[in-house]
PDB file of C-alpha atoms and ligand atoms in Angstrom:
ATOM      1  CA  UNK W1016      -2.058  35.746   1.484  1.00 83.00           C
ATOM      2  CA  UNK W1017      -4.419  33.923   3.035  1.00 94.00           C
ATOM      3  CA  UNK W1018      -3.705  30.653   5.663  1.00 96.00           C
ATOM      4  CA  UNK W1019      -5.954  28.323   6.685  1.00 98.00           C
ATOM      5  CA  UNK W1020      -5.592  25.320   9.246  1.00 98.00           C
ATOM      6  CA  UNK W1021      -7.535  22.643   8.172  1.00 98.00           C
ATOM      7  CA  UNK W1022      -9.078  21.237  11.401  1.00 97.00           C
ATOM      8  CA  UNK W1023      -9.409  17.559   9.668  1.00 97.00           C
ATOM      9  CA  UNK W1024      -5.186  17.054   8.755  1.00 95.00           C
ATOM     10  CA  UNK W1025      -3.462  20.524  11.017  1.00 96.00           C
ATOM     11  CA  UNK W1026      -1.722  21.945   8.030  1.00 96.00           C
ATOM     12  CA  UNK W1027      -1.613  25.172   7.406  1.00 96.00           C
ATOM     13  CA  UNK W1028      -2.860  25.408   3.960  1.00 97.00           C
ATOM     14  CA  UNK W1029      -1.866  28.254   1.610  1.00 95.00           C
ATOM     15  CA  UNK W1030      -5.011  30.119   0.233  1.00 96.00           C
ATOM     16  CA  UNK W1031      -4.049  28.198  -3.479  1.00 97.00           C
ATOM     17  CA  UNK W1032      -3.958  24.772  -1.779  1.00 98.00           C
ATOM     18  CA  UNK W1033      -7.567  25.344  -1.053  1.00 98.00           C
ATOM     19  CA  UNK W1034     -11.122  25.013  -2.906  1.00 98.00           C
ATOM     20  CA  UNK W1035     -13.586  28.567  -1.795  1.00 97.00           C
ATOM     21  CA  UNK W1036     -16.751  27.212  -1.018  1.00 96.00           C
ATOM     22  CA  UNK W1037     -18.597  30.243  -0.121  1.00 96.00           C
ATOM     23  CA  UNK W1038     -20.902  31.364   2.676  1.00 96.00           C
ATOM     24  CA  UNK W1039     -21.199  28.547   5.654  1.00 96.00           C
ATOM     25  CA  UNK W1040     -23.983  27.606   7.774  1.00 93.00           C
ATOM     26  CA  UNK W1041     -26.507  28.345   5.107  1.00 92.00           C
ATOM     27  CA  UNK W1042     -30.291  26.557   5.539  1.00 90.00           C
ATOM     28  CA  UNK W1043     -31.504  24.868   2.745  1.00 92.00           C
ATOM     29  CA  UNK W1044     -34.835  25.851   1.297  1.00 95.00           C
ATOM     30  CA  UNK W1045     -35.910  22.883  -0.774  1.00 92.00           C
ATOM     31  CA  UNK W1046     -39.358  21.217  -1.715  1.00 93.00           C
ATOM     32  CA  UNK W1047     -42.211  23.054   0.223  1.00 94.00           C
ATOM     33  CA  UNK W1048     -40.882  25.995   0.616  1.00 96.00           C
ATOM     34  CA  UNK W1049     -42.163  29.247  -1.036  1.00 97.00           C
ATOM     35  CA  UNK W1050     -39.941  30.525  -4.422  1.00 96.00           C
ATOM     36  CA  UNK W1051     -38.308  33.646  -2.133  1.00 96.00           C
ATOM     37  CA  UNK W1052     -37.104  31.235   0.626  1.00 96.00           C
ATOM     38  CA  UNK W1053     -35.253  29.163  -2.386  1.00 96.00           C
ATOM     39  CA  UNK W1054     -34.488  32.394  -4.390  1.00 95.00           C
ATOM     40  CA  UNK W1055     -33.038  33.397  -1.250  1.00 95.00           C
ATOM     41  CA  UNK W1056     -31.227  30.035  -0.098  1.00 95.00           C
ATOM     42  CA  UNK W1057     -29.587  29.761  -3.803  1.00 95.00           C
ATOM     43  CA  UNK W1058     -29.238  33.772  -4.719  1.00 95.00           C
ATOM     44  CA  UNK W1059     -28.925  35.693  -1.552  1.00 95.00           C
ATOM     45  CA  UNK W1060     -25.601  35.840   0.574  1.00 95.00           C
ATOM     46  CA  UNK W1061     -24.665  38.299   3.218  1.00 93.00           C
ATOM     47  CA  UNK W1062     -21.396  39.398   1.626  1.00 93.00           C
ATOM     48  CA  UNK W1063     -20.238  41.348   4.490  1.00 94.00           C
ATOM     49  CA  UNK W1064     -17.468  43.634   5.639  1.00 95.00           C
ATOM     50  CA  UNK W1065     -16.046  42.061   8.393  1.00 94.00           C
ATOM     51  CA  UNK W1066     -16.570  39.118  10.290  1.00 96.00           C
ATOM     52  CA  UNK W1067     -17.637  36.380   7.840  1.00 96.00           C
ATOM     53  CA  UNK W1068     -18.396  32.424   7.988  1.00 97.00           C
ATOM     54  CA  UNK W1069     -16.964  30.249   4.955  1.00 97.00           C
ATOM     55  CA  UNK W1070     -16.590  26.715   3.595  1.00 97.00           C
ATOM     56  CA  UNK W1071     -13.217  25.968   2.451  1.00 98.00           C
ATOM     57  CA  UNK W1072     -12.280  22.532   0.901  1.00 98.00           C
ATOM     58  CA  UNK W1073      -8.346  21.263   1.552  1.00 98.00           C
ATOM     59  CA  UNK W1074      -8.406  20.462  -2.003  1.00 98.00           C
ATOM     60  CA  UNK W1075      -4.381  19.682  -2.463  1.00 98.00           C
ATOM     61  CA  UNK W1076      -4.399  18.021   0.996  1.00 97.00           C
ATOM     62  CA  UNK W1077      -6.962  15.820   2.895  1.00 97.00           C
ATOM     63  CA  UNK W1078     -10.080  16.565   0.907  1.00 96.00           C
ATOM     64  CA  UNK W1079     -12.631  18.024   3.484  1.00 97.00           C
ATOM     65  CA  UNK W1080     -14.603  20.737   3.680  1.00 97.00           C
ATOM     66  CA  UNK W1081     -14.404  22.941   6.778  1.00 98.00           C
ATOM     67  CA  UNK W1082     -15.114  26.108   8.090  1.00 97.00           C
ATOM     68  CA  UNK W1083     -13.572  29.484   8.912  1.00 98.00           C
ATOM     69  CA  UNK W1084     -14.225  32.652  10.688  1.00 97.00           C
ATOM     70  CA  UNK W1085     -12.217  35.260   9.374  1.00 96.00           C
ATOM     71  CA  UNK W1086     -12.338  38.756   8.868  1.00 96.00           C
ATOM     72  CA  UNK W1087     -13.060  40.192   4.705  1.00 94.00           C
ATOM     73  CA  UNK W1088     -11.732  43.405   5.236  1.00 94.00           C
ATOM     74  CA  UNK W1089      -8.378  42.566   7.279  1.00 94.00           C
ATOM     75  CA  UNK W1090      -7.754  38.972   6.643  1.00 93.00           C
ATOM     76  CA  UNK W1091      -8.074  38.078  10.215  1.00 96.00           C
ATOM     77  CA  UNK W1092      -8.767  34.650  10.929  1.00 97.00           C
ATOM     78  CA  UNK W1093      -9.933  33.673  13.873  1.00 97.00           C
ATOM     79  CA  UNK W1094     -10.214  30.003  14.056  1.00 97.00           C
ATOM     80  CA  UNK W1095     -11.228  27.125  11.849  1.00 98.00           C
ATOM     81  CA  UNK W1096     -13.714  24.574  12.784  1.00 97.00           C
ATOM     82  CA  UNK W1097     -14.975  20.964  10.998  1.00 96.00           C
ATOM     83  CA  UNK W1098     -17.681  21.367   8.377  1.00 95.00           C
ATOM     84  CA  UNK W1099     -20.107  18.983  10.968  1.00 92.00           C
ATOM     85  CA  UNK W1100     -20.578  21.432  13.305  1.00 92.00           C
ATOM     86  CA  UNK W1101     -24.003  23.545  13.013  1.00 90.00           C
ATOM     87  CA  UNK W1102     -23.046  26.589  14.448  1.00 92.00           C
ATOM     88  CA  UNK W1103     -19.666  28.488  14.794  1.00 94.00           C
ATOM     89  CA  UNK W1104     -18.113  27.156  18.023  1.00 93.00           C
ATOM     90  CA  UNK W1105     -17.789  28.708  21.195  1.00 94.00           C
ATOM     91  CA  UNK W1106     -13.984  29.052  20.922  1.00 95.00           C
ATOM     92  CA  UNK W1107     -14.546  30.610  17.546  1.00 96.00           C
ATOM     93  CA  UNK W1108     -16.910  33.186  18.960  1.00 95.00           C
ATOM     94  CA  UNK W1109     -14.698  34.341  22.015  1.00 96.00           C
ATOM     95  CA  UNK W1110     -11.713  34.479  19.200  1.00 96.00           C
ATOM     96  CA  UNK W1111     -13.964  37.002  17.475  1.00 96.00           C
ATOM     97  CA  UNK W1112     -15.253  39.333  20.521  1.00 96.00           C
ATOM     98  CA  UNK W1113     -11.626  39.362  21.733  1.00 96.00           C
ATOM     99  CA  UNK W1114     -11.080  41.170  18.375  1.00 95.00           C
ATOM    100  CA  UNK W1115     -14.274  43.252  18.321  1.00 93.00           C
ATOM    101  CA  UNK W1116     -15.749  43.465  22.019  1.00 94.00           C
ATOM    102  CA  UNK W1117     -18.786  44.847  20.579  1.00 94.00           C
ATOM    103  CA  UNK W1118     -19.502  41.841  18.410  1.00 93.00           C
ATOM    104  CA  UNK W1119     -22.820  39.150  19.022  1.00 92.00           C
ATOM    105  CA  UNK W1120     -23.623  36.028  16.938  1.00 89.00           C
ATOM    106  CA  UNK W1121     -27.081  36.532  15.071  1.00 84.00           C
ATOM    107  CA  UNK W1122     -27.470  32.673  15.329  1.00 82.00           C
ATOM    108  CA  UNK W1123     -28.974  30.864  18.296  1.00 78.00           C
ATOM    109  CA  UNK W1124     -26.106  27.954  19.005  1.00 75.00           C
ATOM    110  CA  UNK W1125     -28.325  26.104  21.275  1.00 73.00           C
ATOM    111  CA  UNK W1126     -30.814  24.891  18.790  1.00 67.00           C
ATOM    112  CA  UNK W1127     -29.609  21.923  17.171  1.00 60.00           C
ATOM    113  CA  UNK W1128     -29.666  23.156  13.836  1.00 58.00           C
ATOM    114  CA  UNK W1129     -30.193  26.244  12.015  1.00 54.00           C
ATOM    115  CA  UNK W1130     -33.727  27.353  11.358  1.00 47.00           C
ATOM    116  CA  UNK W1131     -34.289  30.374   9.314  1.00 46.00           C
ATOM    117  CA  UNK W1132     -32.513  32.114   6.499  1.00 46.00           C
ATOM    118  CA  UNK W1133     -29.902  34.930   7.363  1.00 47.00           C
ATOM    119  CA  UNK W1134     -31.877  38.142   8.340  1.00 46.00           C
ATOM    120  CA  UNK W1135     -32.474  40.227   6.095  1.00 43.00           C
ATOM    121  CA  UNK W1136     -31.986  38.084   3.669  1.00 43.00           C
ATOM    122  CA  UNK W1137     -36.004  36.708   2.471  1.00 40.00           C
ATOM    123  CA  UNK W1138     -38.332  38.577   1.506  1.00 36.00           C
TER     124      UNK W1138
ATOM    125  CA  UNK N 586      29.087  24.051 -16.172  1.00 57.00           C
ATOM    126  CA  UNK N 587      26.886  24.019 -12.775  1.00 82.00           C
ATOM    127  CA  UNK N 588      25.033  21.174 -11.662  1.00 91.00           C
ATOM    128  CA  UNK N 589      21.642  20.158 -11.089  1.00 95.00           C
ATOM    129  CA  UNK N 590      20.093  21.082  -7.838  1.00 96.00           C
ATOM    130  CA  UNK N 591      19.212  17.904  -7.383  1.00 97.00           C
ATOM    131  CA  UNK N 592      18.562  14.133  -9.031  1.00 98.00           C
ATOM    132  CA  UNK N 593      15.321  13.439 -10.202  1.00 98.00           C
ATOM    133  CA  UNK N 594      14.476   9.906 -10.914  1.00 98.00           C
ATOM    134  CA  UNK N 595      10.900   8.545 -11.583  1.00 98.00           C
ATOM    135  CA  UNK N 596      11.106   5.446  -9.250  1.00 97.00           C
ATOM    136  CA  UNK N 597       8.764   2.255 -10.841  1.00 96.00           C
ATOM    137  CA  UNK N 598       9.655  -0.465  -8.718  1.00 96.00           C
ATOM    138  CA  UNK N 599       6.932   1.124  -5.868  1.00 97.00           C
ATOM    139  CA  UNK N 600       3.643  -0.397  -5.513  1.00 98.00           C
ATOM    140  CA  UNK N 601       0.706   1.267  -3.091  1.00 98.00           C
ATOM    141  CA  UNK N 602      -1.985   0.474  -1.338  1.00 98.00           C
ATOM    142  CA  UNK N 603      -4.939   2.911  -0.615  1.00 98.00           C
ATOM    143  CA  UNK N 604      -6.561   1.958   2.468  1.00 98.00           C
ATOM    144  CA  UNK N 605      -9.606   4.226   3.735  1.00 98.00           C
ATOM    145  CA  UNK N 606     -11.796   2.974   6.994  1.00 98.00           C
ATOM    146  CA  UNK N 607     -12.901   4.579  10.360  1.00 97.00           C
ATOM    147  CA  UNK N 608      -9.311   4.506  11.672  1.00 97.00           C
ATOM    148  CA  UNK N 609     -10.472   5.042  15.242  1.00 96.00           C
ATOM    149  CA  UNK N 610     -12.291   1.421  15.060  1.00 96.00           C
ATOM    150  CA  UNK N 611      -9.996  -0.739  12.065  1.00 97.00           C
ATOM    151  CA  UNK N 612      -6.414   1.241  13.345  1.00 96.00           C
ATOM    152  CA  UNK N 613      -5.160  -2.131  14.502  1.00 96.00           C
ATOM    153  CA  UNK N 614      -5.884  -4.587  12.468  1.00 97.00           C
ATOM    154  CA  UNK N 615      -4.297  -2.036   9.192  1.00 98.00           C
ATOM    155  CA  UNK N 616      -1.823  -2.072  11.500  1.00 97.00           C
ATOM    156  CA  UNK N 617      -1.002  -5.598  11.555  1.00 97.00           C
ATOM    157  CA  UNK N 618      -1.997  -6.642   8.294  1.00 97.00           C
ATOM    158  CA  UNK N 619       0.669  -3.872   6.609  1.00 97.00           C
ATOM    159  CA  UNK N 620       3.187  -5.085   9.272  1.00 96.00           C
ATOM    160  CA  UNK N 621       3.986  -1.325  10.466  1.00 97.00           C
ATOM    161  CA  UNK N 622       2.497   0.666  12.957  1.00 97.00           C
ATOM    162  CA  UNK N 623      -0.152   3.584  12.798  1.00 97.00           C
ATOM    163  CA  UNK N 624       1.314   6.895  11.704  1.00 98.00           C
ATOM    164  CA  UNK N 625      -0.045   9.535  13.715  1.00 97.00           C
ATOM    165  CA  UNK N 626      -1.857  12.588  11.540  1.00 97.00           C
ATOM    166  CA  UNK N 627       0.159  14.229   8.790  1.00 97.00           C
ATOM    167  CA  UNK N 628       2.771  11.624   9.601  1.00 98.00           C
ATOM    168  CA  UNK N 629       4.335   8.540   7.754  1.00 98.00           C
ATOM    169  CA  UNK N 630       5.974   5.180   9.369  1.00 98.00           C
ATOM    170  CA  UNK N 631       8.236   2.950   7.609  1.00 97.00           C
ATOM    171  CA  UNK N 632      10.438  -0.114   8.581  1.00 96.00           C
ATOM    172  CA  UNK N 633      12.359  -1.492   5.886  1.00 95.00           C
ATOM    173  CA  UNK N 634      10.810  -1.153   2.381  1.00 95.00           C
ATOM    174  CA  UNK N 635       7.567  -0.397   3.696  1.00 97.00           C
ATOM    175  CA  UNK N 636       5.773   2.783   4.657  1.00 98.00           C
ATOM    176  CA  UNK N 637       2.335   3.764   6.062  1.00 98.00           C
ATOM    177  CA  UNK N 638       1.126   7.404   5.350  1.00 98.00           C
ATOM    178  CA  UNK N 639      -1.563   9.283   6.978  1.00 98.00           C
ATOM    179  CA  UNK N 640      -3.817  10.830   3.703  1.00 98.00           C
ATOM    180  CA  UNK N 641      -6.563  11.669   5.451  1.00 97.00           C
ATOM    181  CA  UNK N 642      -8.738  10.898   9.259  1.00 96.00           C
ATOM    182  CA  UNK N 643      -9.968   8.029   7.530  1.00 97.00           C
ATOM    183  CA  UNK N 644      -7.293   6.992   4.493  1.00 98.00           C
ATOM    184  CA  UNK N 645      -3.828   5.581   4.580  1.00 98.00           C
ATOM    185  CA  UNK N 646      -1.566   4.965   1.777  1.00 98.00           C
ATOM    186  CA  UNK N 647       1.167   2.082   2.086  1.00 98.00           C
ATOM    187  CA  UNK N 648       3.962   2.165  -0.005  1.00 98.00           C
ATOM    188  CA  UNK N 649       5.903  -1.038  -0.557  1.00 98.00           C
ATOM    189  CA  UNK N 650       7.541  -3.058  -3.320  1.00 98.00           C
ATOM    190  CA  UNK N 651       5.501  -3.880  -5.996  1.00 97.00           C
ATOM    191  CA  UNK N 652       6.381  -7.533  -6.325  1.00 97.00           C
ATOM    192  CA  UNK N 653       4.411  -7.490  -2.612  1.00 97.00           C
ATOM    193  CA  UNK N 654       1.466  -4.993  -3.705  1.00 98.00           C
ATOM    194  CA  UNK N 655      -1.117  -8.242  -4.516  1.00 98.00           C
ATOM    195  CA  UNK N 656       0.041 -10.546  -1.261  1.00 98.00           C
ATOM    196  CA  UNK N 657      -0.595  -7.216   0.694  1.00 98.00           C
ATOM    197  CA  UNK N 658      -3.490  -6.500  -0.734  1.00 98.00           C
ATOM    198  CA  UNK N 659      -5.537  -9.839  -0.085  1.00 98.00           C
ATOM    199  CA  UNK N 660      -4.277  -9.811   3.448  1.00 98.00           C
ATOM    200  CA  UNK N 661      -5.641  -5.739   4.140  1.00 98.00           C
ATOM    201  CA  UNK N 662      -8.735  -6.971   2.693  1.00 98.00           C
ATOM    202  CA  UNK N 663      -8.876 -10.004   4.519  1.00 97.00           C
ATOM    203  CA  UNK N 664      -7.898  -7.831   7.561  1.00 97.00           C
ATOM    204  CA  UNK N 665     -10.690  -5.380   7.100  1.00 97.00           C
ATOM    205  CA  UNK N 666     -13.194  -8.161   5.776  1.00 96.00           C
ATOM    206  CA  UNK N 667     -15.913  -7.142   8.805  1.00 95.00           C
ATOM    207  CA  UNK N 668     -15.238  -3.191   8.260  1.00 95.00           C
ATOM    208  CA  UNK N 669     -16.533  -0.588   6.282  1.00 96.00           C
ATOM    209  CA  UNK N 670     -13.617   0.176   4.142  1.00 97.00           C
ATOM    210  CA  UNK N 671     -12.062   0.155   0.700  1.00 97.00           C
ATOM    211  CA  UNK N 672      -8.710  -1.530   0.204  1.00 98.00           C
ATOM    212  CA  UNK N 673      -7.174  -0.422  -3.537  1.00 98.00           C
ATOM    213  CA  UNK N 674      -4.585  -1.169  -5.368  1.00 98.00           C
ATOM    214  CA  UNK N 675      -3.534   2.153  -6.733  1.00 98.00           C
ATOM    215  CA  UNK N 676      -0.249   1.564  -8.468  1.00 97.00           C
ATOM    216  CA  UNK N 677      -1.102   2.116 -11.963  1.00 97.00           C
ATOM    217  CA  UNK N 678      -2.855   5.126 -10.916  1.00 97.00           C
ATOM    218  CA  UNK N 679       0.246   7.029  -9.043  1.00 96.00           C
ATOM    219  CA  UNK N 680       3.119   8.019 -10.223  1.00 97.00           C
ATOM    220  CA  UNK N 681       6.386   8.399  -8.170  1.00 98.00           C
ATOM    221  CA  UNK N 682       9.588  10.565  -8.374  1.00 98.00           C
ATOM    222  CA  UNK N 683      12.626  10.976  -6.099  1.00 98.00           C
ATOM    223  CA  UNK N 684      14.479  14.032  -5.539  1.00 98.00           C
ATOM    224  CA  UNK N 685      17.785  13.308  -4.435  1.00 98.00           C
ATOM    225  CA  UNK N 686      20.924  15.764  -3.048  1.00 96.00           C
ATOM    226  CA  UNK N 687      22.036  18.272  -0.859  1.00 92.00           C
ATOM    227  CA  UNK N 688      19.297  20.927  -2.597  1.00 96.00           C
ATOM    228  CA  UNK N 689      16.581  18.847  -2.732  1.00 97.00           C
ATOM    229  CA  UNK N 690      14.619  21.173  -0.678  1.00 97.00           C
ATOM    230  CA  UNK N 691      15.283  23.993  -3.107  1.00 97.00           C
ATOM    231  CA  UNK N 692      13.370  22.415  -5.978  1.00 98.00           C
ATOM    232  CA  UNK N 693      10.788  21.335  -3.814  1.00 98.00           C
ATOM    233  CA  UNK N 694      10.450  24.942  -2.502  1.00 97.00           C
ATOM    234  CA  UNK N 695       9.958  26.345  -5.746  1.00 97.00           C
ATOM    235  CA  UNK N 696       6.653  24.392  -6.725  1.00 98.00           C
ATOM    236  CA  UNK N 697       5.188  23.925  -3.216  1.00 98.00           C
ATOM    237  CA  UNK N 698       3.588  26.388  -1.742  1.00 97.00           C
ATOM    238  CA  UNK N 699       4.433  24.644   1.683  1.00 97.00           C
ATOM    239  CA  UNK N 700       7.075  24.619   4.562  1.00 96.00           C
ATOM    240  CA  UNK N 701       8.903  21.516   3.590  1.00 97.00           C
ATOM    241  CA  UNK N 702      12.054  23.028   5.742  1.00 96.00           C
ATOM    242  CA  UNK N 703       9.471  22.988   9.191  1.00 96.00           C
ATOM    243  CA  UNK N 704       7.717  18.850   7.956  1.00 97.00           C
ATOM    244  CA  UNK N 705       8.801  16.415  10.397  1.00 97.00           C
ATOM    245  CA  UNK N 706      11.885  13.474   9.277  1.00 97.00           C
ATOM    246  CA  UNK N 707       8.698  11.593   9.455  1.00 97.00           C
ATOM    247  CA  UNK N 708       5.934  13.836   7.831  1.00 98.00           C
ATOM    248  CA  UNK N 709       4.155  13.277   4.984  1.00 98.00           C
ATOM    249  CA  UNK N 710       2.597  16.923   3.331  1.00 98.00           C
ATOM    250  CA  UNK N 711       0.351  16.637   0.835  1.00 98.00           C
ATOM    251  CA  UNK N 712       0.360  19.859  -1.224  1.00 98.00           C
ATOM    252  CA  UNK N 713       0.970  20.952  -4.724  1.00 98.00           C
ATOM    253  CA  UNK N 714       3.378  20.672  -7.145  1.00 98.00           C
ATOM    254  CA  UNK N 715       2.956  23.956  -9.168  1.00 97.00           C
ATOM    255  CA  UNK N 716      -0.807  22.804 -11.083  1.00 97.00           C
ATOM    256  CA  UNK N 717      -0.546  18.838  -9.816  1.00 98.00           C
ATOM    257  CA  UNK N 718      -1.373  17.579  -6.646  1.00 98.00           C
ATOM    258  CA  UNK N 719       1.404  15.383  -4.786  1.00 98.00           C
ATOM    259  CA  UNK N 720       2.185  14.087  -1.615  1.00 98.00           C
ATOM    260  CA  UNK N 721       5.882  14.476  -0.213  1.00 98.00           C
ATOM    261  CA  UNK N 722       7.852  12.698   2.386  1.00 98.00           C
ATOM    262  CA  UNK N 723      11.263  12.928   3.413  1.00 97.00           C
ATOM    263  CA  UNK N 724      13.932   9.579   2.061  1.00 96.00           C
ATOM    264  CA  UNK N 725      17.262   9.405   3.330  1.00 95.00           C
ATOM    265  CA  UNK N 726      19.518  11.861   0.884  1.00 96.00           C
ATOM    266  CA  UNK N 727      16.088  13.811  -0.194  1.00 97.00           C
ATOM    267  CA  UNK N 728      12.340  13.691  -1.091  1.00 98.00           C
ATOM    268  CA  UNK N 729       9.780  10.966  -2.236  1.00 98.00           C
ATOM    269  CA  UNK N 730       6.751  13.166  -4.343  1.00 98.00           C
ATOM    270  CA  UNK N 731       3.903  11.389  -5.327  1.00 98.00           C
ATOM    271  CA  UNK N 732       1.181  12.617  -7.741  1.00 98.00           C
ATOM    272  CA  UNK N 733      -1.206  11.127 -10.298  1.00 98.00           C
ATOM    273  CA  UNK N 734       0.357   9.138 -12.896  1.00 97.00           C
ATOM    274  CA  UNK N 735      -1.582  11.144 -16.034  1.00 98.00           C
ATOM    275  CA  UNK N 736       0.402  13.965 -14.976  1.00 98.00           C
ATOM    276  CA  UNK N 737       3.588  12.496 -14.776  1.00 98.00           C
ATOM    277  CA  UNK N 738       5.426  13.434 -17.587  1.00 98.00           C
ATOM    278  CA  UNK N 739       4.222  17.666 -16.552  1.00 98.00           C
ATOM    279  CA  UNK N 740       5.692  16.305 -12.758  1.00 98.00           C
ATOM    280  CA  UNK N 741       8.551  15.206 -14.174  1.00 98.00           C
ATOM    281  CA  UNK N 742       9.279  18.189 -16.604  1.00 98.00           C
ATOM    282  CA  UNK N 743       8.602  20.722 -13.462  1.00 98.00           C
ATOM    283  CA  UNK N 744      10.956  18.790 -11.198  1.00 98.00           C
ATOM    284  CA  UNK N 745      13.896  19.286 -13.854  1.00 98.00           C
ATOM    285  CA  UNK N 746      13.103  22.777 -14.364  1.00 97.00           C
ATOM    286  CA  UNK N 747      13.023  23.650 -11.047  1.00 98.00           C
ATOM    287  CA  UNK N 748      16.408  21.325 -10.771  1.00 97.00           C
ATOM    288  CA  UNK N 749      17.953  22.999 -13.433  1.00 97.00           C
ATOM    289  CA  UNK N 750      21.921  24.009 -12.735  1.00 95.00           C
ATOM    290  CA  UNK N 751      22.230  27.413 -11.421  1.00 92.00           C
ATOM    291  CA  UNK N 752      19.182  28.287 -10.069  1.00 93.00           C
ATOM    292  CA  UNK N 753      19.726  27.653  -6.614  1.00 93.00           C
ATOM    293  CA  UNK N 754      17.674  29.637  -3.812  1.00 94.00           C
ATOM    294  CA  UNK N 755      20.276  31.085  -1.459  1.00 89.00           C
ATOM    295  CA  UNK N 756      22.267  33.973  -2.520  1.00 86.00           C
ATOM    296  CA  UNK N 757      25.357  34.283  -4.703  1.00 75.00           C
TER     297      UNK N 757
HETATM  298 ZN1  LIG R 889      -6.870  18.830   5.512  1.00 88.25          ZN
END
């Protein structure tokens, strides 16, 4: 089972209490950019092993989305965060490399927002 | 033969009041204009036959006899006339139930997938009630559960079930 706290209200919600909304801190590709960026931005998700980035909604509870860091393989989680923040927070990242020493963010937290797909990921 | 776990009763003399607004900035003056003061998060105040739960960082729901709902309601909105908020009468669109006795908690417990044993004497939880959403806070001698009123007759047949005599959680 799965338990998330939700950042906005402090429960912590039960996996069924709460709305999946996939793969977090994605960039949207829309008007202007070339058909692989979209393909990418609408098709293409890391799906990875490990430590992942998600949107959850509190759907029986407050109502807002958020994020989590949590592990796919184990269940870990290793913090939740609100759904305005660009980048996975500090706190979040030290919760991680406590976990797995040997672990680096592939995002650059001190731009303001993100700026390119997931590598790997276009074309 | 047993009894029920508990008494449920569909209560309809409750009116409420759905207030959402920057709480930060408007706190106050919902404060005064319900007449009770601010519950903190995932908490509910009450004084008398009023109560003011925390929904959400920026909604409130007051609870409060219906004969009062419209006199309340022109004064939150006259209270909140220079915010950005929504003040809503939202009796007709809630429906609410009381679950009443010394296993109260057991039926709860049974369609809530939620620590009702660890919420506060003045928590409010809002969770689900096996497929319905509801909100629950604790009355003295049980549980208020609120949900949508177009589910209320699957509310009210889940909180008998799970009521029924005999099916008690602790151990024979
Ligand atoms: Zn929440």
């Amino acid at each position: 089972m799965l338990t998330l706290t939700c950042p906005y209200c402090g429960i912590a919600a039960e996996e069924t209490e709460l709305q999946p909304g996939g793969e977090a801190h994605l960039k949207r590709f829309g008007p202007g950019s070339s058909d692989a960026e979209f393909e990418a931005y609408l098709f293409a998700r890391r799906n990875p092993k490990g430590v992942h980035f998600e949107r959850w909604r509190h759907a029986y509870g407050c109502g807002k989305w958020f994020m989590a860091a949590r592990d796919t393989a184990t269940l870990q989680v290793y913090g939740t965060y609100k759904a305005q923040t660009p980048f996975p927070t500090p706190e979040i990242v030290a919760a991680i490399q406590h976990r797995h020493p040997q672990w680096r963010p592939d995002f650059d937290a001190t731009s303001p927002t993100p700026t390119s797909a997931p590598e790997g990921l276009t074309q | 033969m047993a009894e029920a776990l508990a008494t449920i009763s569909q209560v309809q003399d409750r009116g409420m009041i759905q207030i959402r607004a920057d709480l930060a900035q408007a706190g106050d003056a919902i404060a005064e204009a319900a007449g009770l003061a601010l519950p903190e998060q995932g908490r509910i105040t009450t004084d008398g036959n009023r109560s003011l739960g925390w929904m959400s960082p920026d909604e409130l729901l007051l609870v409060l006899p219906l004969a009062e709902t419209a006199e309340a309601l022109a004064v939150l909105q006259d209270a909140l006339a220079t915010e950005h908020a929504l003040v809503l009468d939202v009796s007709d669109m809630r429906a609410m139930f009381r679950i009443q006795g010394a296993r109260a908690l057991d039926v709860l417990a049974k369609l809530c997938p939620a620590d009702l044993a660890a919420m506060p004497d003045d928590g409010l939880r809002r969770t689900r009630a096996a497929q319905a959403a509801c909100g629950i806070w604790r009355e003295p001698g049980g549980y208020a559960l609120i949900g949508f009123r177009s589910v209320a007759d699957y509310l009210r047949a889940i909180l008998a079930g799970a009521a029924a005599p005999g099916t008690g959680l602790d151990p024979r």
